[in-house]
PDB file of C-alpha atoms in Angstrom:
ATOM      1  CA  MET A   1      -1.294  12.662  -9.609  1.00  0.00           C
ATOM      2  CA  MET A   2       1.360  15.208 -11.366  1.00  0.00           C
ATOM      3  CA  CYS A   3       4.198  15.461  -8.781  1.00  0.00           C
ATOM      4  CA  ALA A   4       7.619  17.604  -9.725  1.00  0.00           C
ATOM      5  CA  PHE A   5      10.875  15.692 -10.706  1.00  0.00           C
ATOM      6  CA  ARG A   6      13.223  14.907  -7.280  1.00  0.00           C
ATOM      7  CA  PRO A   7      16.092  13.965  -8.840  1.00  0.00           C
ATOM      8  CA  TYR A   8      17.983  10.912  -6.713  1.00  0.00           C
ATOM      9  CA  ALA A   9      21.325  12.541  -5.080  1.00  0.00           C
ATOM     10  CA  GLY A  10      22.872   9.274  -4.340  1.00  0.00           C
ATOM     11  CA  GLY A  11      25.874   9.810  -6.440  1.00  0.00           C
ATOM     12  CA  HIS A  12      28.035   7.565  -3.910  1.00  0.00           C
ATOM     13  CA  PHE A  13      25.461   4.739  -4.072  1.00  0.00           C
ATOM     14  CA  PHE A  14      25.621   3.893  -7.585  1.00  0.00           C
ATOM     15  CA  ALA A  15      29.750   3.835  -6.956  1.00  0.00           C
ATOM     16  CA  VAL A  16      29.933   1.648  -4.571  1.00  0.00           C
ATOM     17  CA  ALA A  17      26.789  -0.703  -6.029  1.00  0.00           C
ATOM     18  CA  ARG A  18      28.855  -1.037  -9.510  1.00  0.00           C
ATOM     19  CA  ALA A  19      32.409  -1.477  -7.494  1.00  0.00           C
ATOM     20  CA  TRP A  20      30.670  -4.207  -5.408  1.00  0.00           C
ATOM     21  CA  ALA A  21      28.991  -5.843  -8.857  1.00  0.00           C
ATOM     22  CA  GLY A  22      32.000  -5.240 -10.755  1.00  0.00           C
ATOM     23  CA  ILE A  23      30.277  -4.264 -13.777  1.00  0.00           C
ATOM     24  CA  TRP A  24      29.660  -1.092 -15.195  1.00  0.00           C
ATOM     25  CA  TYR A  25      25.550  -0.429 -16.784  1.00  0.00           C
ATOM     26  CA  HIS A  26      26.006  -0.795 -21.004  1.00  0.00           C
ATOM     27  CA  ARG A  27      22.919  -1.656 -23.043  1.00  0.00           C
ATOM     28  CA  ALA A  28      23.311  -4.787 -24.792  1.00  0.00           C
ATOM     29  CA  GLU A  29      22.219  -4.798 -28.290  1.00  0.00           C
ATOM     30  CA  GLY A  30      18.272  -6.009 -27.980  1.00  0.00           C
ATOM     31  CA  GLU A  31      18.510  -6.319 -24.236  1.00  0.00           C
ATOM     32  CA  ILE A  32      16.106  -3.315 -23.294  1.00  0.00           C
ATOM     33  CA  GLY A  33      14.110  -1.649 -26.200  1.00  0.00           C
ATOM     34  CA  HIS A  34      12.523   1.769 -26.085  1.00  0.00           C
ATOM     35  CA  SER A  35       9.496   0.109 -24.159  1.00  0.00           C
ATOM     36  CA  GLY A  36      11.551  -0.619 -21.238  1.00  0.00           C
ATOM     37  CA  LEU A  37      11.506  -4.407 -21.385  1.00  0.00           C
ATOM     38  CA  ILE A  38      13.574  -6.617 -21.256  1.00  0.00           C
ATOM     39  CA  ALA A  39      14.399  -9.944 -23.007  1.00  0.00           C
ATOM     40  CA  SER A  40      14.195 -13.174 -20.369  1.00  0.00           C
ATOM     41  CA  LYS A  41      17.481 -14.735 -19.692  1.00  0.00           C
ATOM     42  CA  GLY A  42      15.761 -18.409 -19.432  1.00  0.00           C
ATOM     43  CA  ASP A  43      18.787 -20.196 -19.558  1.00  0.00           C
ATOM     44  CA  GLY A  44      16.710 -23.376 -19.284  1.00  0.00           C
ATOM     45  CA  MET A  45      19.017 -24.584 -16.470  1.00  0.00           C
ATOM     46  CA  THR A  46      16.777 -24.822 -14.036  1.00  0.00           C
ATOM     47  CA  ASN A  47      13.289 -26.082 -13.283  1.00  0.00           C
ATOM     48  CA  GLU A  48      12.565 -23.325 -10.755  1.00  0.00           C
ATOM     49  CA  LEU A  49      11.016 -20.147 -12.523  1.00  0.00           C
ATOM     50  CA  PRO A  50      13.269 -16.981 -11.330  1.00  0.00           C
ATOM     51  CA  ILE A  51      10.947 -13.753  -9.030  1.00  0.00           C
ATOM     52  CA  ARG A  52      10.025 -11.856 -12.331  1.00  0.00           C
ATOM     53  CA  VAL A  53      11.022  -8.578 -11.081  1.00  0.00           C
ATOM     54  CA  ALA A  54      10.064  -4.747 -12.771  1.00  0.00           C
ATOM     55  CA  ILE A  55      11.546  -1.424 -11.579  1.00  0.00           C
ATOM     56  CA  ALA A  56       9.853   1.542 -12.277  1.00  0.00           C
ATOM     57  CA  ASP A  57      11.460   4.805 -11.098  1.00  0.00           C
ATOM     58  CA  ASP A  58      12.023   8.372 -12.814  1.00  0.00           C
ATOM     59  CA  ASN A  59      16.350   7.933 -12.379  1.00  0.00           C
ATOM     60  CA  ALA A  60      17.413   6.335 -15.024  1.00  0.00           C
ATOM     61  CA  GLU A  61      21.039   5.632 -13.199  1.00  0.00           C
ATOM     62  CA  TYR A  62      19.338   4.263 -10.253  1.00  0.00           C
ATOM     63  CA  ARG A  63      16.741   1.796 -12.059  1.00  0.00           C
ATOM     64  CA  LEU A  64      19.600   0.611 -14.417  1.00  0.00           C
ATOM     65  CA  THR A  65      22.033   0.255 -11.892  1.00  0.00           C
ATOM     66  CA  LEU A  66      19.442  -1.596  -9.887  1.00  0.00           C
ATOM     67  CA  ALA A  67      18.953  -3.781 -12.731  1.00  0.00           C
ATOM     68  CA  ASP A  68      22.365  -4.762 -13.020  1.00  0.00           C
ATOM     69  CA  LEU A  69      22.759  -5.756  -9.424  1.00  0.00           C
ATOM     70  CA  LEU A  70      19.202  -8.218  -9.493  1.00  0.00           C
ATOM     71  CA  ALA A  71      20.480  -9.674 -12.376  1.00  0.00           C
ATOM     72  CA  TYR A  72      23.272 -11.227 -10.203  1.00  0.00           C
ATOM     73  CA  GLU A  73      20.678 -13.065  -8.307  1.00  0.00           C
ATOM     74  CA  PRO A  74      19.991 -16.505  -9.443  1.00  0.00           C
ATOM     75  CA  ASP A  75      16.607 -16.645  -8.550  1.00  0.00           C
ATOM     76  CA  MET A  76      15.066 -13.294 -10.068  1.00  0.00           C
ATOM     77  CA  GLU A  77      15.011 -12.197 -13.192  1.00  0.00           C
ATOM     78  CA  VAL A  78      14.496  -8.169 -14.418  1.00  0.00           C
ATOM     79  CA  VAL A  79      11.737  -8.162 -17.108  1.00  0.00           C
ATOM     80  CA  ALA A  80      11.010  -4.584 -17.477  1.00  0.00           C
ATOM     81  CA  VAL A  81      12.240  -1.093 -16.330  1.00  0.00           C
ATOM     82  CA  TRP A  82       9.798   2.039 -16.627  1.00  0.00           C
ATOM     83  CA  ALA A  83      10.346   5.770 -15.997  1.00  0.00           C
ATOM     84  CA  ASN A  84       6.954   6.392 -14.737  1.00  0.00           C
ATOM     85  CA  GLY A  85       3.591   5.081 -13.392  1.00  0.00           C
ATOM     86  CA  HIS A  86       2.196   5.756 -17.083  1.00  0.00           C
ATOM     87  CA  GLU A  87       4.500   3.131 -18.091  1.00  0.00           C
ATOM     88  CA  VAL A  88       3.622   0.474 -15.374  1.00  0.00           C
ATOM     89  CA  LEU A  89      -0.143   1.398 -16.110  1.00  0.00           C
ATOM     90  CA  ARG A  90       0.532   0.609 -19.794  1.00  0.00           C
ATOM     91  CA  ASP A  91       2.708  -2.041 -20.045  1.00  0.00           C
ATOM     92  CA  VAL A  92       1.949  -4.374 -16.352  1.00  0.00           C
ATOM     93  CA  GLU A  93      -0.628  -6.650 -17.161  1.00  0.00           C
ATOM     94  CA  HIS A  94       1.401  -7.619 -20.792  1.00  0.00           C
ATOM     95  CA  VAL A  95       4.656  -8.004 -18.806  1.00  0.00           C
ATOM     96  CA  ARG A  96       2.866  -9.538 -15.544  1.00  0.00           C
ATOM     97  CA  PRO A  97       5.633  -9.374 -13.202  1.00  0.00           C
ATOM     98  CA  ASP A  98       5.977 -11.419 -10.035  1.00  0.00           C
ATOM     99  CA  VAL A  99       7.544  -7.970  -7.951  1.00  0.00           C
ATOM    100  CA  LEU A 100       7.203  -4.357  -9.024  1.00  0.00           C
ATOM    101  CA  LEU A 101       9.737  -2.012  -7.381  1.00  0.00           C
ATOM    102  CA  LEU A 102       8.000   0.825  -7.580  1.00  0.00           C
ATOM    103  CA  ASP A 103       9.235   4.388  -6.574  1.00  0.00           C
ATOM    104  CA  ILE A 104       6.373   6.775  -5.075  1.00  0.00           C
ATOM    105  CA  THR A 105       7.593  10.111  -6.300  1.00  0.00           C
ATOM    106  CA  MET A 106       7.487   9.880  -9.966  1.00  0.00           C
ATOM    107  CA  PRO A 107       6.371  12.802 -13.094  1.00  0.00           C
ATOM    108  CA  GLU A 108       3.599  12.367 -15.006  1.00  0.00           C
ATOM    109  CA  VAL A 109       1.335   9.416 -13.125  1.00  0.00           C
ATOM    110  CA  ASP A 110       2.934   8.385  -9.548  1.00  0.00           C
ATOM    111  CA  GLY A 111       3.510   5.623  -7.683  1.00  0.00           C
ATOM    112  CA  LEU A 112       1.023   6.313  -5.124  1.00  0.00           C
ATOM    113  CA  CYS A 113      -1.251   6.528  -8.635  1.00  0.00           C
ATOM    114  CA  VAL A 114      -0.245   3.367  -9.400  1.00  0.00           C
ATOM    115  CA  LEU A 115      -1.001   1.555  -6.168  1.00  0.00           C
ATOM    116  CA  LYS A 116      -4.878   2.836  -6.374  1.00  0.00           C
ATOM    117  CA  ALA A 117      -5.106   2.176  -9.753  1.00  0.00           C
ATOM    118  CA  ALA A 118      -3.397  -1.502  -8.722  1.00  0.00           C
ATOM    119  CA  PRO A 119      -7.179  -2.933  -7.478  1.00  0.00           C
ATOM    120  CA  LEU A 120      -8.313  -2.501 -11.730  1.00  0.00           C
ATOM    121  CA  LEU A 121      -5.745  -4.443 -13.215  1.00  0.00           C
ATOM    122  CA  ALA A 122      -6.243  -7.802 -14.665  1.00  0.00           C
ATOM    123  CA  TRP A 123      -2.415  -8.414 -13.611  1.00  0.00           C
ATOM    124  CA  ARG A 124      -1.812  -7.598  -9.909  1.00  0.00           C
ATOM    125  CA  PRO A 125       1.873  -8.347  -8.843  1.00  0.00           C
ATOM    126  CA  LYS A 126       3.440  -7.752  -5.158  1.00  0.00           C
ATOM    127  CA  ILE A 127       4.233  -4.191  -4.746  1.00  0.00           C
ATOM    128  CA  VAL A 128       7.788  -3.459  -2.932  1.00  0.00           C
ATOM    129  CA  VAL A 129       7.505   0.354  -2.382  1.00  0.00           C
ATOM    130  CA  LEU A 130      11.232   2.432  -3.191  1.00  0.00           C
ATOM    131  CA  THR A 131      11.113   5.838  -1.463  1.00  0.00           C
ATOM    132  CA  MET A 132      14.114   8.482  -0.088  1.00  0.00           C
ATOM    133  CA  HIS A 133      11.625  10.171   1.963  1.00  0.00           C
ATOM    134  CA  GLU A 134      10.490   7.547   5.045  1.00  0.00           C
ATOM    135  CA  GLN A 135       8.660  10.932   6.651  1.00  0.00           C
ATOM    136  CA  SER A 136       6.656  11.555   3.609  1.00  0.00           C
ATOM    137  CA  PRO A 137       2.868  11.695   4.255  1.00  0.00           C
ATOM    138  CA  VAL A 138       1.976   9.457   1.722  1.00  0.00           C
ATOM    139  CA  VAL A 139       3.640   6.089   3.646  1.00  0.00           C
ATOM    140  CA  LEU A 140       0.782   5.608   5.825  1.00  0.00           C
ATOM    141  CA  GLU A 141      -1.564   5.429   2.570  1.00  0.00           C
ATOM    142  CA  ALA A 142       0.968   3.612   0.303  1.00  0.00           C
ATOM    143  CA  VAL A 143       1.426   0.623   3.448  1.00  0.00           C
ATOM    144  CA  ARG A 144      -2.795   1.056   3.705  1.00  0.00           C
ATOM    145  CA  ALA A 145      -2.773   0.263   0.149  1.00  0.00           C
ATOM    146  CA  GLY A 146      -1.516  -3.060   0.845  1.00  0.00           C
ATOM    147  CA  VAL A 147       2.140  -2.611  -0.591  1.00  0.00           C
ATOM    148  CA  SER A 148       4.180  -6.031  -0.027  1.00  0.00           C
ATOM    149  CA  GLY A 149       7.087  -4.127   1.327  1.00  0.00           C
ATOM    150  CA  TYR A 150       8.356  -0.461   1.550  1.00  0.00           C
ATOM    151  CA  ILE A 151      12.192   0.142   1.501  1.00  0.00           C
ATOM    152  CA  VAL A 152      14.076   3.579   1.480  1.00  0.00           C
ATOM    153  CA  LYS A 153      16.557   3.695  -1.148  1.00  0.00           C
ATOM    154  CA  ASP A 154      20.011   3.977   0.621  1.00  0.00           C
ATOM    155  CA  ALA A 155      19.175   0.616   2.753  1.00  0.00           C
ATOM    156  CA  PRO A 156      21.606  -1.893   2.409  1.00  0.00           C
ATOM    157  CA  MET A 157      21.191  -4.273  -0.773  1.00  0.00           C
ATOM    158  CA  GLU A 158      20.496  -7.165   1.266  1.00  0.00           C
ATOM    159  CA  ASP A 159      16.883  -5.487   3.028  1.00  0.00           C
ATOM    160  CA  LEU A 160      15.966  -4.840  -0.496  1.00  0.00           C
ATOM    161  CA  LEU A 161      16.869  -8.768  -1.820  1.00  0.00           C
ATOM    162  CA  ARG A 162      14.901  -9.630   1.066  1.00  0.00           C
ATOM    163  CA  ALA A 163      11.780  -7.817   0.983  1.00  0.00           C
ATOM    164  CA  ILE A 164      11.321  -9.207  -2.974  1.00  0.00           C
ATOM    165  CA  ARG A 165      11.611 -12.790  -2.030  1.00  0.00           C
ATOM    166  CA  GLU A 166       9.267 -12.019   0.999  1.00  0.00           C
ATOM    167  CA  ALA A 167       6.658 -10.275  -1.341  1.00  0.00           C
ATOM    168  CA  HIS A 168       7.142 -13.043  -3.844  1.00  0.00           C
ATOM    169  CA  GLU A 169       6.104 -15.023  -0.623  1.00  0.00           C
ATOM    170  CA  GLY A 170       2.824 -13.404   0.097  1.00  0.00           C
ATOM    171  CA  ARG A 171       4.603 -11.947   3.374  1.00  0.00           C
ATOM    172  CA  ALA A 172       4.826  -7.728   3.890  1.00  0.00           C
ATOM    173  CA  MET A 173       8.779  -6.358   4.962  1.00  0.00           C
ATOM    174  CA  VAL A 174       9.105  -2.740   5.693  1.00  0.00           C
ATOM    175  CA  HIS A 175      12.223  -0.876   6.875  1.00  0.00           C
ATOM    176  CA  PRO A 176      12.685   0.089  10.124  1.00  0.00           C
ATOM    177  CA  GLN A 177      12.896   3.632   9.583  1.00  0.00           C
ATOM    178  CA  VAL A 178       9.718   3.458   7.393  1.00  0.00           C
ATOM    179  CA  MET A 179       8.157   1.853  10.180  1.00  0.00           C
ATOM    180  CA  ARG A 180       8.304   4.968  12.392  1.00  0.00           C
ATOM    181  CA  ALA A 181       7.178   6.576   9.670  1.00  0.00           C
ATOM    182  CA  VAL A 182       4.295   4.656   9.688  1.00  0.00           C
ATOM    183  CA  LEU A 183       3.516   5.271  13.625  1.00  0.00           C
ATOM    184  CA  GLY A 184       4.377   9.086  13.057  1.00  0.00           C
ATOM    185  CA  GLU A 185       1.337   9.325  10.186  1.00  0.00           C
ATOM    186  CA  ILE A 186      -1.762   7.481  11.988  1.00  0.00           C
ATOM    187  CA  GLU A 187      -4.208   9.613  12.992  1.00  0.00           C
ATOM    188  CA  ARG A 188      -3.959   9.880  16.724  1.00  0.00           C
ATOM    189  CA  TYR A 189      -7.559  10.084  17.566  1.00  0.00           C
ATOM    190  CA  ALA A 190      -8.936   7.531  15.692  1.00  0.00           C
ATOM    191  CA  LYS A 191     -10.685   4.714  16.859  1.00  0.00           C
ATOM    192  CA  PRO A 192      -8.972   1.728  17.431  1.00  0.00           C
ATOM    193  CA  ASN A 193     -10.398  -1.560  16.185  1.00  0.00           C
ATOM    194  CA  ASP A 194     -11.085  -4.520  18.224  1.00  0.00           C
ATOM    195  CA  GLY A 195     -11.009  -7.262  15.345  1.00  0.00           C
ATOM    196  CA  TRP A 196      -8.252  -8.592  17.037  1.00  0.00           C
ATOM    197  CA  LYS A 197     -10.342 -10.207  19.336  1.00  0.00           C
ATOM    198  CA  ASP A 198     -11.735 -12.857  16.622  1.00  0.00           C
ATOM    199  CA  LEU A 199      -7.548 -14.183  16.591  1.00  0.00           C
ATOM    200  CA  LEU A 200      -5.855 -13.578  19.767  1.00  0.00           C
ATOM    201  CA  THR A 201      -6.631 -13.975  23.692  1.00  0.00           C
ATOM    202  CA  ALA A 202      -6.572 -10.996  25.374  1.00  0.00           C
ATOM    203  CA  ARG A 203      -3.141 -11.859  27.106  1.00  0.00           C
ATOM    204  CA  GLU A 204      -1.612 -12.312  23.990  1.00  0.00           C
ATOM    205  CA  PHE A 205      -2.959  -8.902  22.840  1.00  0.00           C
ATOM    206  CA  ASP A 206      -0.693  -7.606  25.762  1.00  0.00           C
ATOM    207  CA  VAL A 207       1.984  -9.335  24.178  1.00  0.00           C
ATOM    208  CA  LEU A 208       1.897  -7.825  21.075  1.00  0.00           C
ATOM    209  CA  CYS A 209       1.028  -4.429  22.461  1.00  0.00           C
ATOM    210  CA  GLN A 210       4.647  -4.599  23.706  1.00  0.00           C
ATOM    211  CA  MET A 211       6.138  -6.005  20.618  1.00  0.00           C
ATOM    212  CA  ALA A 212       4.587  -2.634  19.044  1.00  0.00           C
ATOM    213  CA  ALA A 213       6.479  -0.912  21.524  1.00  0.00           C
ATOM    214  CA  GLY A 214       9.574  -2.202  20.682  1.00  0.00           C
ATOM    215  CA  LYS A 215      10.211  -4.660  23.470  1.00  0.00           C
ATOM    216  CA  SER A 216      12.308  -7.828  23.866  1.00  0.00           C
ATOM    217  CA  ASN A 217      10.895 -11.461  25.283  1.00  0.00           C
ATOM    218  CA  GLU A 218      12.848 -10.533  28.502  1.00  0.00           C
ATOM    219  CA  GLN A 219      11.303  -6.601  28.900  1.00  0.00           C
ATOM    220  CA  ILE A 220       7.781  -8.415  27.647  1.00  0.00           C
ATOM    221  CA  ALA A 221       8.098 -11.046  30.357  1.00  0.00           C
ATOM    222  CA  GLU A 222       9.262  -8.563  33.078  1.00  0.00           C
ATOM    223  CA  SER A 223       6.371  -6.259  31.937  1.00  0.00           C
ATOM    224  CA  LEU A 224       3.285  -8.822  32.407  1.00  0.00           C
ATOM    225  CA  HIS A 225       4.944 -10.374  35.203  1.00  0.00           C
ATOM    226  CA  ILE A 226       5.134 -13.876  33.144  1.00  0.00           C
ATOM    227  CA  THR A 227       7.991 -16.501  32.471  1.00  0.00           C
ATOM    228  CA  LEU A 228      10.383 -16.031  29.512  1.00  0.00           C
ATOM    229  CA  LYS A 229       9.080 -19.119  28.274  1.00  0.00           C
ATOM    230  CA  THR A 230       5.530 -18.073  28.482  1.00  0.00           C
ATOM    231  CA  ALA A 231       6.415 -14.687  26.520  1.00  0.00           C
ATOM    232  CA  LYS A 232       8.329 -16.776  23.952  1.00  0.00           C
ATOM    233  CA  ASN A 233       5.146 -19.059  23.262  1.00  0.00           C
ATOM    234  CA  HIS A 234       3.004 -15.960  22.956  1.00  0.00           C
ATOM    235  CA  VAL A 235       4.964 -14.154  20.671  1.00  0.00           C
ATOM    236  CA  SER A 236       5.121 -17.571  18.734  1.00  0.00           C
ATOM    237  CA  HIS A 237       1.357 -18.158  18.790  1.00  0.00           C
ATOM    238  CA  ILE A 238       0.836 -14.452  17.614  1.00  0.00           C
ATOM    239  CA  LEU A 239       3.061 -15.228  14.373  1.00  0.00           C
ATOM    240  CA  ALA A 240       1.309 -18.292  13.857  1.00  0.00           C
ATOM    241  CA  LYS A 241      -2.498 -17.168  14.301  1.00  0.00           C
ATOM    242  CA  LEU A 242      -1.456 -13.867  12.101  1.00  0.00           C
ATOM    243  CA  HIS A 243       0.147 -16.205   9.774  1.00  0.00           C
ATOM    244  CA  VAL A 244       3.577 -14.123   9.621  1.00  0.00           C
ATOM    245  CA  SER A 245       7.344 -14.704   9.799  1.00  0.00           C
ATOM    246  CA  ASP A 246       8.495 -12.235  12.123  1.00  0.00           C
ATOM    247  CA  ARG A 247       7.484  -9.896  14.753  1.00  0.00           C
ATOM    248  CA  SER A 248       7.805  -6.540  12.664  1.00  0.00           C
ATOM    249  CA  GLN A 249       5.354  -8.179  10.146  1.00  0.00           C
ATOM    250  CA  ALA A 250       2.607  -8.813  13.481  1.00  0.00           C
ATOM    251  CA  VAL A 251       3.012  -5.743  14.291  1.00  0.00           C
ATOM    252  CA  LEU A 252       2.784  -3.998  10.913  1.00  0.00           C
ATOM    253  CA  HIS A 253      -0.698  -6.161  10.648  1.00  0.00           C
ATOM    254  CA  ALA A 254      -1.914  -4.215  14.166  1.00  0.00           C
ATOM    255  CA  TYR A 255      -1.358  -1.025  12.404  1.00  0.00           C
ATOM    256  CA  ARG A 256      -2.879  -1.538   9.332  1.00  0.00           C
ATOM    257  CA  GLU A 257      -6.063  -3.209  11.217  1.00  0.00           C
ATOM    258  CA  ARG A 258      -5.814  -0.510  13.521  1.00  0.00           C
ATOM    259  CA  TRP A 259      -5.431  -2.568  16.386  1.00  0.00           C
ATOM    260  CA  ILE A 260      -3.167  -0.767  17.601  1.00  0.00           C
ATOM    261  CA  LEU A 261      -2.230   3.095  18.025  1.00  0.00           C
ATOM    262  CA  PRO A 262       0.804   5.261  18.719  1.00  0.00           C
ATOM    263  CA  ASP A 263      -1.381   7.190  21.355  1.00  0.00           C
ATOM    264  CA  GLN A 264      -1.705   2.993  23.018  1.00  0.00           C
ATOM    265  CA  LEU A 265       2.008   2.749  23.389  1.00  0.00           C
TER     266      LEU A 265
END
């Protein structure tokens, strides 16, 4: 899919990020070759392997600054930086990153094309989508493609780090701004799926709907005329049954499976 080049207008982000990291980017000899592949740090000081992260973004300053910032995380290692989806599809099976940070709007081959091609790859990294456009109509399509995270580029660095770690552990994280876009893009007249009945009780599904509406445990208890302790127990049971670690992941699962539609809230 071809798309127009859209420069990232976040110059202030780079200044703040570099000041925070205490560095200015420089290409050390042999660090990044013409292919965009980065040599492993591999100091042998720990038995735990770092998370192998690759970055695909058409804005050179953004991707290289982000690579610098991630280099300061002891549990992460940036193994490649790519400028477009063509480079990703060409190299990903060789580089074998654990997590791919993928810009959704790139020239030549965009992030959505990479997502669609991912099931055909011999090596499938967990994918965290990076975007400036949380209202983009492709948001829902990307989420449905099974991405492990969706983060806006101006989100706090700690949110991105958490998304990488969650993805590596097999969990999903969607930034709140993006979650609102997901709600807005879901087809309002689609027929809901009642597959929740195989996993949840009717009362647990009621609680899940309340969670999707953004209600706290106290508000859920009041709405459903149950005690606060009962509401908390229902939430805990829902998270356990869906194999997720927090409420936002449970709600995202419900939207992906079409258990809940915006018209129901």
